[in-house]
Amino acid sequence: METAWGGLRVRDVTALPGPALVAGAGFTSPAQWADAEFQHRWQQYVADCCDRLEEALGAATGDDGTGWQLLLVSGWPLTGQRNAELAYLAQYEQHGPTVPFGARRVGYNIEPDHAVVLAVPRFAARHAADHTRDDRQRITLGPDLLTGSAGPDKRDVLALLRGAYPYLPADAEGDGPGARPTAMVTTARTVRRAAQLGRRGAYSGPDSMEVYDDLVVGTYSWVPDDDHPGPAAAEMENLPVHWLNDWMLCLDVECGMRDETVLHRLYGTVTSYEPGTGRVGFSPTGGHPAIWVPVHRIVALTGDRHRRTDGQVPVHEPYEE
């Protein structure tokens, strides 16, 4: 029907399949009747297609290749023309939080981009993966869901989410109150402090604007105290933190649950600092809402001397120091 009549005004009712579905009474001409018949058939055809699709999606259960599995979807929410073929995924249940995934351009503006984990039928996961095979960052296939299970394993969900953004609030929440930095963090801090001993001694004081200037361009790193609070906490408290949110900075953080953590570098802006707890408010690249990172998870804060704007830096990258 689309090939034969799409975009055209129907003028011959005999060219349409019979019998007619719209009564001819009440029309002023055969052309008007024919056009009404075509519009009716077209709407009915679209509705039938939607019904068949919903029936197929609802029947996607069992162990014959049409069970369920987890799926990491970036570029969330699925709006915009390029997501038209994937928009149906929005009907499935989301598991875990929505995490930052950089930014996307909408017209002349930039808005935050996200990633989520969904539980979808296997055929939908295969379709999404095939549709985005030229952009492998869009879709990541996760493990299958066990038949009859109450839901996915939380560890599987978090593992997928860390593929999009390595630091999750659940990481630090599992550390418990009064948590201290791990040996991995204290060792990395020691290396960073040793690398800048000469530069730190050249500053006139902890509130020197030289400290701020070198920090935002990446020639100096703020390294927290192993026993908070201490000199580093006082230094950060004296810095004009409200100015730091004008600069793209690197926050080197311990990511993951305590039994399997790794160091990662996050890019974004510092929005606030709590002297008492040492927590840093950090807005990930792309203009995302700030997340709170506890001091015992932070290795260092610095700038990037070569990449200083939102369009130049990644959302995150492995820690290499």
Coordinates of C-alpha atoms in Angstrom, one line a residue:
M1 CA 0.0 0.0 0.0
E2 CA 2.8 2.4 0.8
T3 CA 4.5 1.6 -2.5
A4 CA 1.4 2.0 -4.6
W5 CA -0.4 4.9 -2.9
G6 CA 1.8 6.4 -0.2
G7 CA 1.8 10.2 -0.4
L8 CA -0.8 10.2 -3.2
R9 CA -4.4 11.2 -3.1
V10 CA -6.6 8.2 -4.0
R11 CA -9.1 9.0 -6.8
D12 CA -10.3 5.6 -7.9
V13 CA -12.0 3.5 -5.2
T14 CA -11.9 0.4 -7.5
A15 CA -8.1 0.4 -7.3
L16 CA -8.4 -0.5 -3.5
P17 CA -8.9 -4.0 -2.3
G18 CA -12.5 -5.0 -2.0
P19 CA -15.0 -5.0 -0.5
A20 CA -15.0 -1.4 0.6
L21 CA -14.8 -0.8 4.4
V22 CA -16.2 2.7 4.3
A23 CA -19.8 3.2 3.2
G24 CA -20.1 5.4 0.2
A25 CA -23.0 7.5 1.5
G26 CA -22.3 11.0 2.6
F27 CA -19.4 11.7 0.2
T28 CA -19.6 14.4 -2.5
S29 CA -17.5 12.5 -5.1
P30 CA -16.0 9.1 -5.8
A31 CA -12.6 10.7 -5.2
Q32 CA -13.5 11.8 -1.7
W33 CA -14.9 8.3 -1.0
A34 CA -11.8 6.7 -2.3
D35 CA -9.5 8.9 -0.2
A36 CA -11.5 8.1 2.9
E37 CA -11.3 4.3 2.1
F38 CA -7.6 4.5 1.7
Q39 CA -7.0 6.4 5.0
H40 CA -9.2 3.9 6.8
R41 CA -7.3 0.9 5.4
W42 CA -3.9 2.5 6.2
Q43 CA -4.8 3.2 9.8
Q44 CA -6.2 -0.3 10.2
Y45 CA -3.0 -1.8 8.7
V46 CA -0.8 0.2 11.1
A47 CA -3.0 -0.8 14.1
D48 CA -2.8 -4.5 13.0
C49 CA 1.0 -4.3 12.8
C50 CA 1.2 -2.8 16.4
D51 CA -1.1 -5.6 17.7
R52 CA 1.1 -8.3 16.1
L53 CA 4.3 -6.7 17.5
E54 CA 2.8 -6.4 21.0
E55 CA 1.7 -10.1 20.8
A56 CA 5.2 -11.1 19.7
L57 CA 6.8 -9.2 22.5
G58 CA 4.4 -10.6 25.1
A59 CA 5.1 -14.1 24.0
A60 CA 8.9 -13.8 24.3
T61 CA 9.4 -16.3 27.1
G62 CA 10.8 -19.8 27.4
D63 CA 14.1 -21.5 26.7
D64 CA 14.0 -21.6 22.9
G65 CA 16.2 -18.6 22.4
T66 CA 13.5 -16.2 23.4
G67 CA 14.2 -15.9 27.1
W68 CA 15.4 -12.7 28.8
Q69 CA 18.8 -11.1 29.4
L70 CA 20.4 -7.9 30.7
L71 CA 21.3 -5.1 28.3
L72 CA 23.3 -2.0 28.8
V73 CA 21.9 0.8 26.7
S74 CA 23.8 4.1 26.3
G75 CA 22.4 7.3 24.8
W76 CA 19.4 7.1 27.2
P77 CA 16.7 8.3 27.0
L78 CA 16.0 6.9 23.5
T79 CA 14.8 10.1 21.9
G80 CA 15.8 11.6 18.5
Q81 CA 15.7 10.2 15.0
R82 CA 18.7 8.0 15.3
N83 CA 17.0 6.1 18.1
A84 CA 13.8 5.3 16.2
E85 CA 14.7 1.7 15.8
L86 CA 15.5 1.2 19.5
A87 CA 12.8 3.3 21.1
Y88 CA 10.7 0.2 21.8
L89 CA 13.3 -0.8 24.4
A90 CA 11.9 1.9 26.7
Q91 CA 9.0 -0.4 27.6
Y92 CA 11.2 -2.8 29.5
E93 CA 12.1 -2.7 33.2
Q94 CA 15.2 -0.8 34.3
H95 CA 17.5 -2.3 36.9
G96 CA 19.9 -0.2 38.9
P97 CA 20.5 3.5 38.7
T98 CA 20.9 5.7 35.6
V99 CA 24.6 6.6 35.2
P100 CA 26.4 9.4 33.4
F101 CA 27.5 8.8 29.8
G102 CA 28.9 12.1 28.7
A103 CA 26.8 14.5 26.6
R104 CA 24.9 14.7 23.3
R105 CA 24.1 17.6 21.0
V106 CA 20.5 18.6 20.6
G107 CA 20.2 21.3 18.0
Y108 CA 22.6 24.0 19.1
N109 CA 22.6 22.8 22.7
I110 CA 24.4 20.1 24.7
E111 CA 22.5 18.0 27.2
P112 CA 23.6 15.1 29.5
D113 CA 23.6 11.6 28.1
H114 CA 23.0 8.5 30.2
A115 CA 23.2 4.8 30.3
V116 CA 20.9 2.2 31.9
V117 CA 20.6 -1.5 32.3
L118 CA 17.3 -3.1 31.1
A119 CA 16.0 -6.7 31.3
V120 CA 14.8 -7.5 27.7
P121 CA 13.8 -10.5 25.7
R122 CA 16.7 -12.2 24.0
F123 CA 15.4 -11.4 20.5
A124 CA 15.2 -7.7 21.4
A125 CA 18.8 -7.8 22.8
R126 CA 20.0 -9.4 19.5
H127 CA 18.1 -6.9 17.4
A128 CA 19.6 -3.9 19.4
A129 CA 23.1 -5.3 19.1
D130 CA 22.8 -6.0 15.4
H131 CA 21.3 -2.5 14.8
T132 CA 24.2 -0.8 16.5
R133 CA 27.0 -3.1 15.4
D134 CA 28.8 -0.1 13.8
D135 CA 28.6 1.8 17.2
R136 CA 29.6 -0.8 19.8
Q137 CA 29.4 1.7 22.6
R138 CA 25.6 2.0 22.3
I139 CA 24.7 -1.6 23.3
T140 CA 26.4 -4.1 25.6
L141 CA 24.9 -7.6 26.0
G142 CA 24.8 -8.9 29.6
P143 CA 24.1 -12.3 31.1
D144 CA 20.9 -14.3 30.6
L145 CA 18.3 -14.2 33.4
L146 CA 17.5 -17.6 35.0
T147 CA 14.0 -18.9 34.3
G148 CA 11.8 -18.4 37.3
S149 CA 14.2 -16.1 39.1
A150 CA 12.9 -13.1 41.0
G151 CA 15.1 -10.7 39.1
P152 CA 18.7 -10.2 37.9
D153 CA 21.7 -10.6 40.2
K154 CA 22.6 -7.1 41.5
R155 CA 26.3 -7.8 40.9
D156 CA 25.6 -8.4 37.2
V157 CA 23.7 -5.1 37.0
L158 CA 26.5 -3.1 38.6
A159 CA 29.1 -4.8 36.5
L160 CA 27.3 -3.7 33.3
L161 CA 26.8 -0.1 34.7
R162 CA 30.5 0.2 35.5
G163 CA 31.2 -0.4 31.8
A164 CA 29.5 2.9 31.2
Y165 CA 30.7 4.8 34.2
P166 CA 33.2 3.2 36.6
Y167 CA 32.3 5.0 39.9
L168 CA 28.9 4.2 41.4
P169 CA 27.5 5.7 44.6
A170 CA 26.9 2.1 45.8
D171 CA 30.7 1.6 45.9
A172 CA 31.3 3.9 48.8
E173 CA 28.0 3.1 50.5
G174 CA 29.2 -0.4 51.0
D175 CA 32.4 0.8 52.8
G176 CA 30.5 1.6 55.9
P177 CA 30.9 4.5 58.4
G178 CA 34.4 5.6 59.3
A179 CA 35.9 3.8 56.3
R180 CA 39.6 4.5 55.7
P181 CA 41.6 4.5 52.4
T182 CA 42.8 1.2 51.2
A183 CA 46.5 0.3 50.7
M184 CA 45.9 0.8 47.0
V185 CA 44.8 4.4 47.6
T186 CA 47.5 5.3 50.1
T187 CA 50.2 3.9 47.9
A188 CA 49.0 5.9 44.9
R189 CA 48.8 9.0 47.0
T190 CA 52.4 8.5 48.2
V191 CA 53.6 8.4 44.6
R192 CA 51.7 11.5 43.7
R193 CA 53.1 13.5 46.7
A194 CA 56.6 12.4 45.9
A195 CA 56.3 13.6 42.3
Q196 CA 55.5 17.2 43.4
L197 CA 57.5 17.8 46.5
G198 CA 59.7 20.5 45.0
R199 CA 56.7 22.4 43.5
R200 CA 54.7 22.3 46.7
G201 CA 57.5 23.9 48.7
A202 CA 57.7 26.8 46.3
Y203 CA 54.1 28.1 47.1
S204 CA 53.8 31.0 49.5
G205 CA 51.0 29.4 51.5
P206 CA 48.0 26.9 51.4
D207 CA 45.7 29.7 50.2
S208 CA 48.0 30.9 47.5
M209 CA 46.5 31.6 44.1
E210 CA 49.5 29.9 42.6
V211 CA 48.2 26.7 44.0
Y212 CA 44.8 27.3 42.3
D213 CA 46.3 28.3 39.0
D214 CA 48.6 25.3 38.9
L215 CA 45.9 22.9 40.0
V216 CA 43.4 23.8 37.2
V217 CA 46.0 23.5 34.5
G218 CA 47.4 20.2 35.7
T219 CA 50.9 21.1 36.9
Y220 CA 49.9 20.5 40.5
S221 CA 47.8 17.8 42.2
W222 CA 45.8 18.1 45.4
V223 CA 46.3 14.8 47.3
P224 CA 44.1 14.2 50.4
D225 CA 45.4 13.3 53.8
D226 CA 45.7 9.7 54.7
D227 CA 44.3 10.7 58.1
H228 CA 41.6 13.3 57.5
P229 CA 41.5 16.1 58.3
G230 CA 45.1 17.4 57.9
P231 CA 47.1 19.9 55.9
A232 CA 45.5 18.8 52.6
A233 CA 42.0 19.3 54.0
A234 CA 43.0 22.8 55.1
E235 CA 44.5 23.6 51.7
M236 CA 41.3 22.6 49.9
E237 CA 39.2 24.6 52.3
N238 CA 41.3 27.7 51.6
L239 CA 41.0 27.3 47.8
P240 CA 38.2 29.2 46.0
V241 CA 36.2 26.0 45.4
H242 CA 33.4 28.1 43.8
W243 CA 35.8 28.9 41.0
L244 CA 36.7 25.3 40.4
N245 CA 33.4 24.6 38.7
D246 CA 34.6 26.8 35.8
W247 CA 37.3 24.3 34.9
M248 CA 37.4 20.7 33.6
L249 CA 39.3 18.7 36.2
C250 CA 40.4 15.1 36.7
L251 CA 39.3 13.2 39.9
D252 CA 41.4 10.1 40.4
V253 CA 39.1 7.7 42.3
E254 CA 39.0 4.1 43.6
C255 CA 36.1 2.5 41.9
G256 CA 34.2 -0.8 42.6
M257 CA 33.3 -2.8 45.7
R258 CA 36.1 -3.1 48.3
D259 CA 37.0 -6.7 47.4
E260 CA 37.8 -5.8 43.7
T261 CA 38.6 -2.1 43.4
V262 CA 40.5 -0.4 40.6
L263 CA 41.7 3.2 40.1
H264 CA 40.1 5.3 37.5
R265 CA 40.3 8.9 36.3
L266 CA 36.9 10.8 36.1
Y267 CA 36.6 14.1 34.2
G268 CA 34.2 16.8 35.3
T269 CA 33.9 19.8 37.5
V270 CA 34.1 20.2 41.3
T271 CA 31.0 21.8 42.6
S272 CA 31.6 21.8 46.4
Y273 CA 33.8 20.5 49.2
E274 CA 32.8 19.6 52.8
P275 CA 35.7 20.3 55.1
G276 CA 34.3 18.2 57.9
T277 CA 33.8 15.0 56.0
G278 CA 36.2 15.7 53.1
R279 CA 33.5 14.8 50.6
V280 CA 33.9 16.3 47.1
G281 CA 30.9 17.2 45.0
F282 CA 31.7 16.3 41.5
S283 CA 29.7 16.9 38.3
P284 CA 30.7 14.4 35.5
T285 CA 31.5 15.6 32.0
G286 CA 28.4 16.6 30.1
G287 CA 26.7 18.7 32.8
H288 CA 25.4 15.9 34.9
P289 CA 24.1 16.4 38.5
A290 CA 26.9 16.3 41.1
I291 CA 27.7 13.1 42.8
W292 CA 29.4 12.9 46.2
V293 CA 32.8 11.2 46.4
P294 CA 34.1 10.5 49.9
V295 CA 37.7 11.5 50.7
H296 CA 38.9 7.9 51.5
R297 CA 38.1 7.0 47.8
I298 CA 40.1 9.9 46.3
V299 CA 43.7 9.6 45.2
A300 CA 44.1 13.1 43.8
L301 CA 42.4 16.1 42.1
T302 CA 44.2 17.9 39.2
G303 CA 43.6 19.5 35.8
D304 CA 44.6 18.3 32.4
R305 CA 47.3 20.5 30.9
H306 CA 46.5 19.4 27.3
R307 CA 42.7 18.9 27.4
R308 CA 40.7 21.6 29.2
T309 CA 37.2 21.8 27.7
D310 CA 34.1 19.5 27.6
G311 CA 34.6 18.6 24.0
Q312 CA 38.2 17.5 24.5
V313 CA 38.1 15.2 27.4
P314 CA 36.5 11.7 27.8
V315 CA 34.0 11.0 30.5
H316 CA 36.6 8.7 32.2
E317 CA 39.7 6.8 31.4
P318 CA 42.0 4.3 33.1
Y319 CA 44.3 5.7 35.8
E320 CA 47.9 5.9 34.6
E321 CA 50.2 7.8 36.8

